[in-house]
Coordinates of C-alpha atoms and ligand atoms in Angstrom, one line a residue:
X1 CA 57.4 113.6 69.9
X2 CA 56.7 116.1 72.5
X3 CA 58.8 118.8 74.0
X4 CA 60.2 118.8 77.4
X5 CA 62.2 120.7 79.9
X6 CA 64.9 118.8 81.7
X7 CA 67.2 119.2 84.7
X8 CA 70.4 117.5 83.5
X9 CA 71.0 116.2 80.0
X10 CA 74.1 114.2 79.4
X11 CA 74.9 113.8 75.7
X12 CA 76.8 110.5 75.3
X13 CA 76.4 107.5 77.6
X14 CA 79.8 106.0 77.0
X15 CA 82.3 105.5 79.8
X16 CA 82.6 109.1 81.1
X17 CA 79.0 110.0 80.5
X18 CA 77.8 107.0 82.4
X19 CA 80.1 107.7 85.3
X20 CA 79.1 111.4 85.3
X21 CA 75.4 110.3 85.4
X22 CA 76.2 108.4 88.6
X23 CA 78.0 111.4 90.3
X24 CA 75.1 113.6 89.4
X25 CA 72.3 111.2 90.3
X26 CA 74.0 110.7 93.7
X27 CA 73.8 114.5 94.1
X28 CA 70.0 114.5 93.7
X29 CA 69.9 115.7 90.1
X30 CA 67.4 114.2 87.6
X31 CA 69.6 112.9 84.9
X32 CA 68.7 112.0 81.3
X33 CA 71.4 110.4 79.1
X34 CA 71.0 110.5 75.3
X35 CA 73.1 107.9 73.5
X36 CA 73.6 107.4 69.8
X37 CA 74.2 103.7 70.0
X38 CA 71.7 101.0 70.9
X39 CA 71.8 99.6 74.5
X40 CA 75.0 97.6 74.6
X41 CA 73.5 95.4 77.3
X42 CA 71.2 94.0 74.6
X43 CA 73.0 94.5 71.4
X44 CA 76.6 93.7 72.4
X45 CA 79.5 95.9 71.8
X46 CA 79.8 97.9 68.5
X47 CA 83.2 97.4 66.9
X48 CA 85.7 100.2 66.1
X49 CA 87.1 101.1 69.4
X50 CA 89.6 99.2 71.6
X51 CA 88.0 96.0 73.0
X52 CA 89.9 96.4 76.3
X53 CA 91.7 99.1 78.1
X54 CA 93.7 99.7 81.2
X55 CA 92.1 101.2 84.3
X56 CA 94.5 102.9 86.6
X57 CA 94.5 104.6 90.0
X58 CA 92.9 107.8 88.9
X59 CA 90.0 105.9 87.3
X60 CA 89.7 103.6 90.2
X61 CA 89.4 106.5 92.7
X62 CA 86.6 108.1 90.6
X63 CA 84.8 104.7 90.7
X64 CA 85.3 104.6 94.5
X65 CA 83.5 107.9 94.8
X66 CA 80.4 106.3 93.6
X67 CA 81.2 103.0 95.5
X68 CA 81.8 101.0 92.4
X69 CA 85.6 100.4 92.6
X70 CA 85.6 96.9 94.0
X71 CA 82.8 95.7 91.8
X72 CA 84.6 97.1 88.7
X73 CA 87.9 95.6 89.7
X74 CA 86.3 92.2 89.8
X75 CA 85.7 92.6 86.0
X76 CA 89.4 93.2 85.4
X77 CA 92.9 91.5 85.3
X78 CA 95.8 93.0 87.2
X79 CA 98.7 93.8 84.9
X80 CA 102.0 94.0 86.8
X81 CA 104.5 95.2 84.0
X82 CA 105.5 95.1 80.4
X83 CA 106.6 91.9 78.7
X84 CA 109.0 93.0 76.0
X85 CA 109.1 90.6 73.0
X86 CA 112.4 91.0 71.2
X87 CA 112.7 90.2 67.5
X88 CA 114.4 86.9 68.3
X89 CA 111.6 85.9 70.7
X90 CA 113.5 86.7 73.8
X91 CA 111.3 87.9 76.7
X92 CA 112.1 90.6 79.2
X93 CA 109.7 91.6 82.0
X94 CA 109.8 95.2 83.2
X95 CA 107.7 95.7 86.4
X96 CA 105.6 98.8 86.4
X97 CA 105.8 99.9 89.9
X98 CA 107.8 99.8 93.1
X99 CA 105.9 96.6 94.1
X100 CA 103.0 94.5 93.1
X101 CA 100.4 96.8 94.5
X102 CA 101.5 99.3 91.8
X103 CA 99.7 97.7 88.8
X104 CA 97.2 98.5 86.1
X105 CA 94.0 96.7 85.4
X106 CA 92.9 95.3 82.0
X107 CA 89.2 95.6 81.6
X108 CA 86.6 95.2 78.8
X109 CA 85.3 98.5 77.4
X110 CA 81.9 97.1 76.7
X111 CA 81.8 95.3 80.0
X112 CA 82.7 98.4 82.1
X113 CA 80.3 100.5 80.0
X114 CA 77.4 98.1 80.5
X115 CA 78.2 97.9 84.2
X116 CA 78.2 101.7 84.6
X117 CA 74.9 102.1 82.6
X118 CA 73.3 99.4 84.8
X119 CA 74.5 101.2 88.0
X120 CA 73.4 104.6 86.8
X121 CA 69.9 103.4 85.9
X122 CA 69.6 101.8 89.3
X123 CA 70.3 105.2 90.9
X124 CA 67.7 106.9 88.8
X125 CA 69.3 108.1 85.6
X126 CA 67.1 107.6 82.5
X127 CA 68.8 106.4 79.3
X128 CA 67.6 107.2 75.8
X129 CA 69.4 104.9 73.4
X130 CA 69.6 105.3 69.6
X131 CA 69.0 109.0 70.0
X132 CA 72.0 111.1 68.9
X133 CA 72.2 114.8 69.4
X134 CA 71.8 116.5 66.0
X135 CA 71.5 120.1 67.0
X136 CA 72.1 122.4 70.0
X137 CA 71.4 126.1 70.8
X138 CA 73.6 126.9 73.7
X139 CA 72.1 130.3 74.4
X140 CA 68.6 128.9 75.0
X141 CA 69.7 125.3 76.1
X142 CA 67.5 123.9 73.3
X143 CA 68.7 120.4 72.1
X144 CA 67.6 118.3 69.2
X145 CA 67.8 114.5 69.1
X146 CA 67.1 112.2 66.2
X147 CA 65.1 109.1 67.2
X148 CA 66.7 106.2 65.3
X149 CA 64.3 103.6 66.7
X150 CA 61.4 102.3 64.6
X151 CA 59.2 105.0 65.9
X152 CA 61.6 107.7 64.3
X153 CA 61.2 111.4 64.5
X154 CA 63.1 114.3 66.2
X155 CA 62.8 115.2 69.9
X156 CA 63.4 118.7 71.1
X157 CA 63.9 119.7 74.7
X158 CA 65.6 122.2 76.8
X159 CA 67.9 121.4 79.8
X160 CA 69.1 123.5 82.8
X161 CA 72.5 121.8 82.6
X162 CA 74.0 120.2 79.5
X163 CA 77.0 117.9 79.7
X164 CA 78.9 116.8 76.5
X165 CA 80.4 113.4 76.9
X166 CA 79.9 112.3 73.4
X167 CA 83.6 111.5 72.6
X168 CA 86.3 112.8 70.3
X169 CA 83.9 113.7 67.5
X170 CA 81.5 115.4 69.9
X171 CA 78.3 116.9 68.4
X172 CA 77.8 119.2 71.3
X173 CA 81.3 120.6 70.7
X174 CA 80.3 121.4 67.1
X175 CA 77.7 123.7 68.6
X176 CA 80.4 125.6 70.4
X177 CA 82.2 126.3 67.1
X178 CA 79.9 129.2 66.5
X179 CA 81.0 131.0 69.7
X180 CA 83.5 133.8 69.0
X181 CA 86.0 132.8 71.7
X182 CA 86.0 129.1 71.1
X183 CA 89.2 127.4 69.7
X184 CA 89.5 123.8 68.7
X185 CA 92.0 121.6 66.9
X186 CA 92.2 117.9 66.1
X187 CA 95.7 116.7 65.4
X188 CA 96.0 113.1 63.9
X189 CA 99.2 111.2 64.2
X190 CA 100.8 109.3 61.3
X191 CA 99.9 105.9 62.8
X192 CA 96.7 104.0 62.9
X193 CA 95.8 100.8 64.8
X194 CA 94.2 97.5 64.0
X195 CA 92.9 95.0 66.6
X196 CA 93.6 91.2 66.4
X197 CA 92.7 88.3 68.7
X198 CA 94.9 85.9 70.5
X199 CA 92.4 83.2 71.4
X200 CA 92.5 81.4 74.8
X201 CA 94.3 78.1 75.2
X202 CA 92.5 75.0 76.4
X203 CA 90.0 75.5 79.3
X204 CA 90.3 79.3 79.0
X205 CA 94.0 79.2 79.8
X206 CA 96.3 82.2 78.9
X207 CA 98.8 81.3 76.2
X208 CA 101.2 84.1 77.2
X209 CA 101.9 85.6 80.6
X210 CA 98.5 86.6 81.9
X211 CA 99.5 89.6 84.2
X212 CA 101.4 91.6 81.6
X213 CA 101.0 94.1 78.9
X214 CA 102.8 92.5 76.0
X215 CA 104.8 94.7 73.6
X216 CA 106.7 93.9 70.4
X217 CA 108.5 97.3 70.0
X218 CA 110.1 97.6 66.5
X219 CA 111.1 101.2 66.2
X220 CA 108.4 103.2 64.3
X221 CA 105.7 100.5 64.7
X222 CA 104.7 97.9 67.4
X223 CA 102.3 95.2 68.4
X224 CA 100.8 95.1 71.9
X225 CA 98.4 92.7 73.7
X226 CA 96.3 93.0 76.9
X227 CA 94.5 90.1 78.6
X228 CA 90.7 89.4 78.8
X229 CA 89.0 87.5 81.5
X230 CA 88.1 84.6 79.2
X231 CA 91.8 83.7 78.6
X232 CA 92.1 85.6 75.3
X233 CA 94.2 88.6 74.5
X234 CA 93.3 91.6 72.4
X235 CA 96.3 92.5 70.3
X236 CA 96.7 96.0 68.7
X237 CA 98.9 96.6 65.8
X238 CA 100.2 100.1 65.5
X239 CA 101.6 101.0 62.1
X240 CA 102.2 104.2 60.1
X241 CA 99.5 104.8 57.4
X242 CA 102.2 105.0 54.7
X243 CA 105.8 103.9 54.2
X244 CA 107.9 100.9 54.6
X245 CA 105.9 99.3 57.4
X246 CA 102.7 101.1 56.6
X247 CA 99.2 99.9 56.3
X248 CA 99.4 101.0 52.6
X249 CA 101.9 98.3 51.9
X250 CA 99.7 95.5 53.3
X251 CA 97.5 94.8 50.3
X252 CA 97.6 90.9 50.2
X253 CA 97.6 88.0 52.6
X254 CA 101.3 87.4 51.8
X255 CA 102.2 91.1 52.7
X256 CA 100.6 90.6 56.1
X257 CA 102.3 87.2 56.7
X258 CA 105.6 88.7 55.6
X259 CA 105.4 91.6 58.0
X260 CA 104.7 89.2 60.9
X261 CA 107.3 86.7 59.7
X262 CA 110.0 89.4 59.6
X263 CA 109.1 91.4 62.8
X264 CA 106.6 89.5 65.0
X265 CA 107.5 85.9 64.4
X266 CA 106.7 84.7 68.0
X267 CA 103.2 86.1 67.7
X268 CA 102.3 84.1 64.5
X269 CA 101.3 80.9 66.4
X270 CA 99.2 83.0 68.7
X271 CA 97.2 84.6 66.0
X272 CA 95.5 81.8 64.0
X273 CA 93.1 84.2 62.3
X274 CA 95.7 86.9 61.5
X275 CA 95.0 87.4 57.8
X276 CA 91.2 87.1 58.0
X277 CA 91.0 89.5 61.0
X278 CA 93.5 91.8 59.4
X279 CA 91.3 92.4 56.4
X280 CA 87.9 92.2 58.3
X281 CA 88.7 94.5 61.2
X282 CA 88.6 98.3 60.7
X283 CA 91.8 100.4 61.0
X284 CA 91.4 103.2 63.6
X285 CA 92.7 106.7 63.6
X286 CA 94.4 108.3 66.5
X287 CA 94.6 111.9 67.5
X288 CA 94.6 114.7 70.0
X289 CA 91.7 117.1 70.4
X290 CA 92.5 120.4 72.1
X291 CA 89.7 123.0 72.7
X292 CA 88.8 125.8 75.0
X293 CA 86.8 126.9 76.8
X294 CA 85.0 123.6 77.7
X295 CA 82.1 125.5 79.3
X296 CA 79.5 127.7 77.8
X297 CA 78.7 130.0 80.7
X298 CA 77.0 128.0 83.4
X299 CA 74.8 126.1 81.0
X300 CA 77.0 123.5 79.2
X301 CA 80.2 121.7 79.9
X302 CA 82.4 119.3 77.8
X303 CA 84.2 116.4 79.6
X304 CA 86.2 113.3 78.7
X305 CA 87.2 112.8 75.0
X306 CA 84.8 115.5 73.9
X307 CA 87.0 118.1 75.7
X308 CA 90.4 116.4 75.5
X309 CA 90.8 113.2 73.4
X310 CA 94.4 111.9 73.5
X311 CA 96.4 109.2 71.9
X312 CA 96.2 105.9 73.9
X313 CA 99.9 105.4 74.7
X314 CA 99.7 106.3 78.4
X315 CA 96.5 104.4 78.9
X316 CA 95.0 107.6 80.4
X317 CA 92.2 108.7 78.1
X318 CA 89.3 107.2 80.1
X319 CA 91.2 107.5 83.4
X320 CA 91.6 111.2 82.9
X321 CA 87.9 111.5 81.8
X322 CA 87.0 109.6 85.1
X323 CA 89.2 112.1 86.9
X324 CA 87.2 115.0 85.4
X325 CA 84.2 113.5 87.2
X326 CA 86.0 113.4 90.6
X327 CA 87.2 117.0 90.0
X328 CA 83.9 118.4 89.0
X329 CA 82.2 116.7 92.0
X330 CA 84.8 118.1 94.3
X331 CA 83.9 121.7 93.0
X332 CA 80.1 121.1 93.2
X333 CA 80.5 119.8 96.8
X334 CA 82.5 122.8 97.8
X335 CA 79.7 125.1 96.9
X336 CA 76.5 123.1 97.7
X337 CA 74.3 126.2 97.7
X338 CA 75.6 127.6 94.4
X339 CA 74.0 127.0 91.0
X340 CA 75.5 123.9 89.6
X341 CA 76.8 125.7 86.5
X342 CA 78.8 128.1 88.8
X343 CA 81.4 125.4 89.0
X344 CA 81.7 124.9 85.2
X345 CA 84.1 127.7 84.5
X346 CA 86.3 126.9 87.5
X347 CA 86.4 123.3 86.4
X348 CA 87.2 124.2 82.7
X349 CA 90.0 126.5 83.6
X350 CA 91.5 124.5 86.4
X351 CA 91.6 121.2 84.6
X352 CA 92.8 122.4 81.2
X353 CA 96.5 122.5 82.1
X354 CA 96.3 118.8 83.2
X355 CA 94.5 117.9 80.1
X356 CA 97.3 119.5 78.0
X357 CA 99.9 117.9 80.0
X358 CA 98.6 114.3 79.7
X359 CA 98.1 114.9 75.9
X360 CA 101.8 115.7 75.6
X361 CA 102.9 112.8 77.8
X362 CA 100.8 110.4 75.8
X363 CA 102.5 111.5 72.5
X364 CA 105.9 111.1 74.2
X365 CA 105.1 107.8 75.5
X366 CA 104.4 106.5 72.1
X367 CA 107.9 107.1 71.0
X368 CA 109.0 105.5 74.2
X369 CA 106.9 102.3 73.7
X370 CA 107.6 101.7 70.0
X371 CA 111.2 102.8 69.8
X372 CA 112.9 102.8 73.2
X373 CA 111.7 100.1 75.4
X374 CA 114.0 97.7 73.7
X375 CA 117.2 99.8 73.7
X376 CA 120.0 99.4 76.3
X377 CA 120.4 103.0 77.2
X378 CA 116.7 103.2 77.9
X379 CA 116.9 100.0 80.0
X380 CA 119.7 101.4 82.1
X381 CA 117.7 104.6 82.8
X382 CA 114.8 102.4 83.9
X383 CA 117.0 100.4 86.1
X384 CA 118.5 103.6 87.7
X385 CA 114.9 104.9 88.2
X386 CA 113.8 101.6 89.8
X387 CA 116.8 101.8 92.2
X388 CA 116.0 105.3 93.2
X389 CA 112.4 104.5 93.7
X390 CA 113.3 101.5 95.9
X391 CA 115.9 103.3 97.9
X392 CA 114.2 106.7 98.4
X393 CA 110.6 106.5 97.4
X394 CA 109.7 109.7 99.5
X395 CA 112.2 111.6 97.3
X396 CA 111.9 110.0 93.9
X397 CA 109.1 108.5 91.9
X398 CA 109.2 108.2 88.1
X399 CA 106.9 110.3 86.0
X400 CA 105.3 107.1 84.9
X401 CA 104.5 106.2 88.5
X402 CA 103.2 109.7 89.2
X403 CA 100.8 109.5 86.3
X404 CA 99.7 105.9 86.8
X405 CA 99.7 105.5 90.7
X406 CA 99.2 108.9 92.3
X407 CA 96.7 111.7 92.0
X408 CA 99.4 114.3 91.5
X409 CA 98.0 116.8 88.9
X410 CA 99.2 115.8 85.4
X411 CA 100.8 119.2 84.8
X412 CA 102.9 118.8 88.0
X413 CA 103.9 115.3 86.9
X414 CA 104.9 116.5 83.5
X415 CA 107.1 119.3 84.9
X416 CA 108.7 116.8 87.4
X417 CA 109.4 114.5 84.4
X418 CA 111.3 117.3 82.6
X419 CA 113.5 117.8 85.7
X420 CA 114.0 114.1 86.1
X421 CA 115.1 113.8 82.4
X422 CA 118.0 116.1 83.2
X423 CA 118.9 114.3 86.4
X424 CA 118.8 110.9 84.8
X425 CA 121.1 112.1 82.0
X426 CA 123.7 113.2 84.6
X427 CA 123.2 110.1 86.8
X428 CA 123.5 107.6 83.9
X429 CA 126.5 109.4 82.3
X430 CA 129.4 106.9 82.3
X431 CA 127.5 104.4 84.4
X432 CA 128.0 100.8 83.4
X433 CA 125.2 99.3 85.6
X434 CA 122.5 100.6 88.0
X435 CA 124.3 98.8 90.8
X436 CA 127.2 101.3 90.5
X437 CA 124.9 104.3 91.2
X438 CA 126.1 106.5 94.1
X439 CA 122.9 106.8 96.0
X440 CA 124.2 109.7 98.4
X441 CA 125.2 111.8 95.5
X442 CA 121.9 111.0 93.7
X443 CA 119.9 112.0 96.8
X444 CA 121.8 115.4 97.0
X445 CA 121.0 116.2 93.3
X446 CA 117.4 115.2 93.8
X447 CA 117.1 117.5 96.9
X448 CA 118.5 120.3 95.0
X449 CA 116.5 120.0 91.8
X450 CA 113.3 118.0 92.1
X451 CA 112.3 118.6 95.7
X452 CA 111.7 122.4 95.3
X453 CA 109.4 121.8 92.4
X454 CA 107.3 119.3 94.2
X455 CA 107.3 121.6 97.4
X456 CA 106.2 124.6 95.3
X457 CA 103.3 122.5 93.8
X458 CA 102.3 121.3 97.4
X459 CA 102.9 117.7 96.4
X460 CA 104.4 114.8 98.4
X461 CA 105.4 111.4 97.1
X462 CA 103.9 109.4 100.0
X463 CA 101.4 107.6 97.9
Ligands
FAD1 C1 93.0 102.0 70.7 C2 92.7 102.7 71.9 C3 93.1 102.2 73.2 C4 92.8 102.9 74.3 N1 93.3 102.4 75.6 C5 93.0 103.1 76.7 C6 93.5 102.7 78.0 O1 94.1 101.6 78.1 N2 93.1 103.4 79.1 C7 92.4 104.6 79.0 O2 92.2 105.2 80.1 N3 92.0 105.0 77.9 C8 92.2 104.4 76.7 N4 91.7 104.8 75.5 C9 91.0 106.1 75.5 C10 89.5 105.8 75.9 O3 89.0 105.0 74.9 C11 88.8 107.2 75.8 O4 89.5 108.2 76.5 C12 87.4 107.0 76.5 O5 86.6 106.1 75.8 C13 86.7 108.3 76.6 O6 85.4 108.1 77.1 P1 84.3 109.1 76.7 O7 83.1 108.6 77.4 O8 84.7 110.5 76.9 O9 84.1 108.9 75.1 P2 83.6 107.6 74.4 O10 84.1 106.4 75.0 O11 84.0 107.9 72.9 O12 82.0 107.7 74.5 C14 81.2 108.6 73.8 C15 79.8 108.1 73.8 O13 79.0 109.1 73.1 C16 78.2 108.5 72.1 N5 77.9 109.5 71.1 C17 78.7 110.0 70.1 N6 78.2 110.9 69.4 C18 76.9 111.1 70.0 C19 75.9 112.0 69.7 N7 75.9 112.8 68.7 N8 74.7 111.9 70.4 C20 74.7 111.1 71.5 N9 75.7 110.2 71.8 C21 76.8 110.2 71.1 C22 79.0 107.4 71.6 O14 78.2 106.4 71.1 C23 79.7 106.9 72.9 O15 78.8 106.0 73.6 C24 92.1 104.1 74.3 C25 91.6 104.6 73.0 C26 91.9 103.9 71.9 C27 91.4 104.4 70.6

């Protein structure tokens, strides 16, 4: 294969790489995307990652910047809240937002990825499938790709701007490892996940509430399910790798049946292929990638999971990767005459505190989802928050709402959440029911404690 010199090379044509290709193509750059996998429009989705995921406001805004928000939402199902399945089968619905407009959208990973590839190609991006990056020299901008198609061989080229959107195990990031000031860590959690299918009912009907994220929280482990357009749900079982409810204890069909009989009894009729799927489907690892700096001078930049993979419990991994694109585009547009790479360092420095904050919140949300959504003290706090948000939305929005429904920087939302934790402790002390809350006294405390933080960050709650 011949050599070439390229304008923009994006390594990894997944969700973030393909959206980035759209942003850069719209700014007149010649974009070449190198992707390890085959073209998923022809080959179908490769297994191993979540089948569906939630798209939230940050992700939708990024799609809007390339005029694809409405078309993408047509591929999704609105999800208005959590449906909690207690051990005895009792159902409790916890709405997500202040009203129905504050909802999340369940969307197929492969469907959204194929949609973005298609759109990026239409706007001039060139995709090179089955060609993973196998080596990079950041200094010279020289990249090596292995051609895994029948023709085979290795392709070498140089690029003016290189973007690494090749996911949590990024090969481009490996090339940074040789740089003296580069730091990187990957921290796995003690839980893994496995996907299972709840098939559609008759005529593609939904067998459980369609517009909900279903959770079976069991303290230390949980089952979750999100709807698909065809009436099915993708269920995800989160278990520790080892221990009493661990994957290591599930060696036989009887072990799996017993776990479900004891803890997820109401899900058994929904999962006709439980045992077969349990042993056929892979178990996935979950972890947090933290690294810095994301840029190599003005030549290379890591975005999305390659820069900041997080655990999935806030549903923000893709959304935050999409927000990376919005933010980078804002910086590029602010300096149209500058060299494109001049924005890399500003992006990398400016965005890192937000990536660190959402990584932390995602880990905390895991504890909330698996252990606390079922407990009464937690429910009271949620009800108090709901009352505050209804009565004084300009003064108080929950941290969850700021993360999911606003564009407030993640680090500001994180710090606000710390202040709110203390406020809620005080407001809930001795309170029997959220109806007994003294709203005037609550407003005074919020004005004293939360408002100064938001003011200092230049943030308002009028979203
Ligand atoms: C169980 C689970 C549930 C999740 N749920 C949500 C959710 O609800 N909402 C949400 O926002 N996020 C969710 N996430 C996180 C989300 O999946 C990721 O944040 C998102 O996929 C990141 O996109 P990306 O494009 O950066 O990386 P990826 O999606 O990993 O894409 C990387 C791409 O690079 C390609 N690639 C890899 N190596 C190479 C190479 N050497 N050369 C060329 N190409 C390469 C890969 O084939 C892939 O196409 C979830 C994650 C998991 C595991």
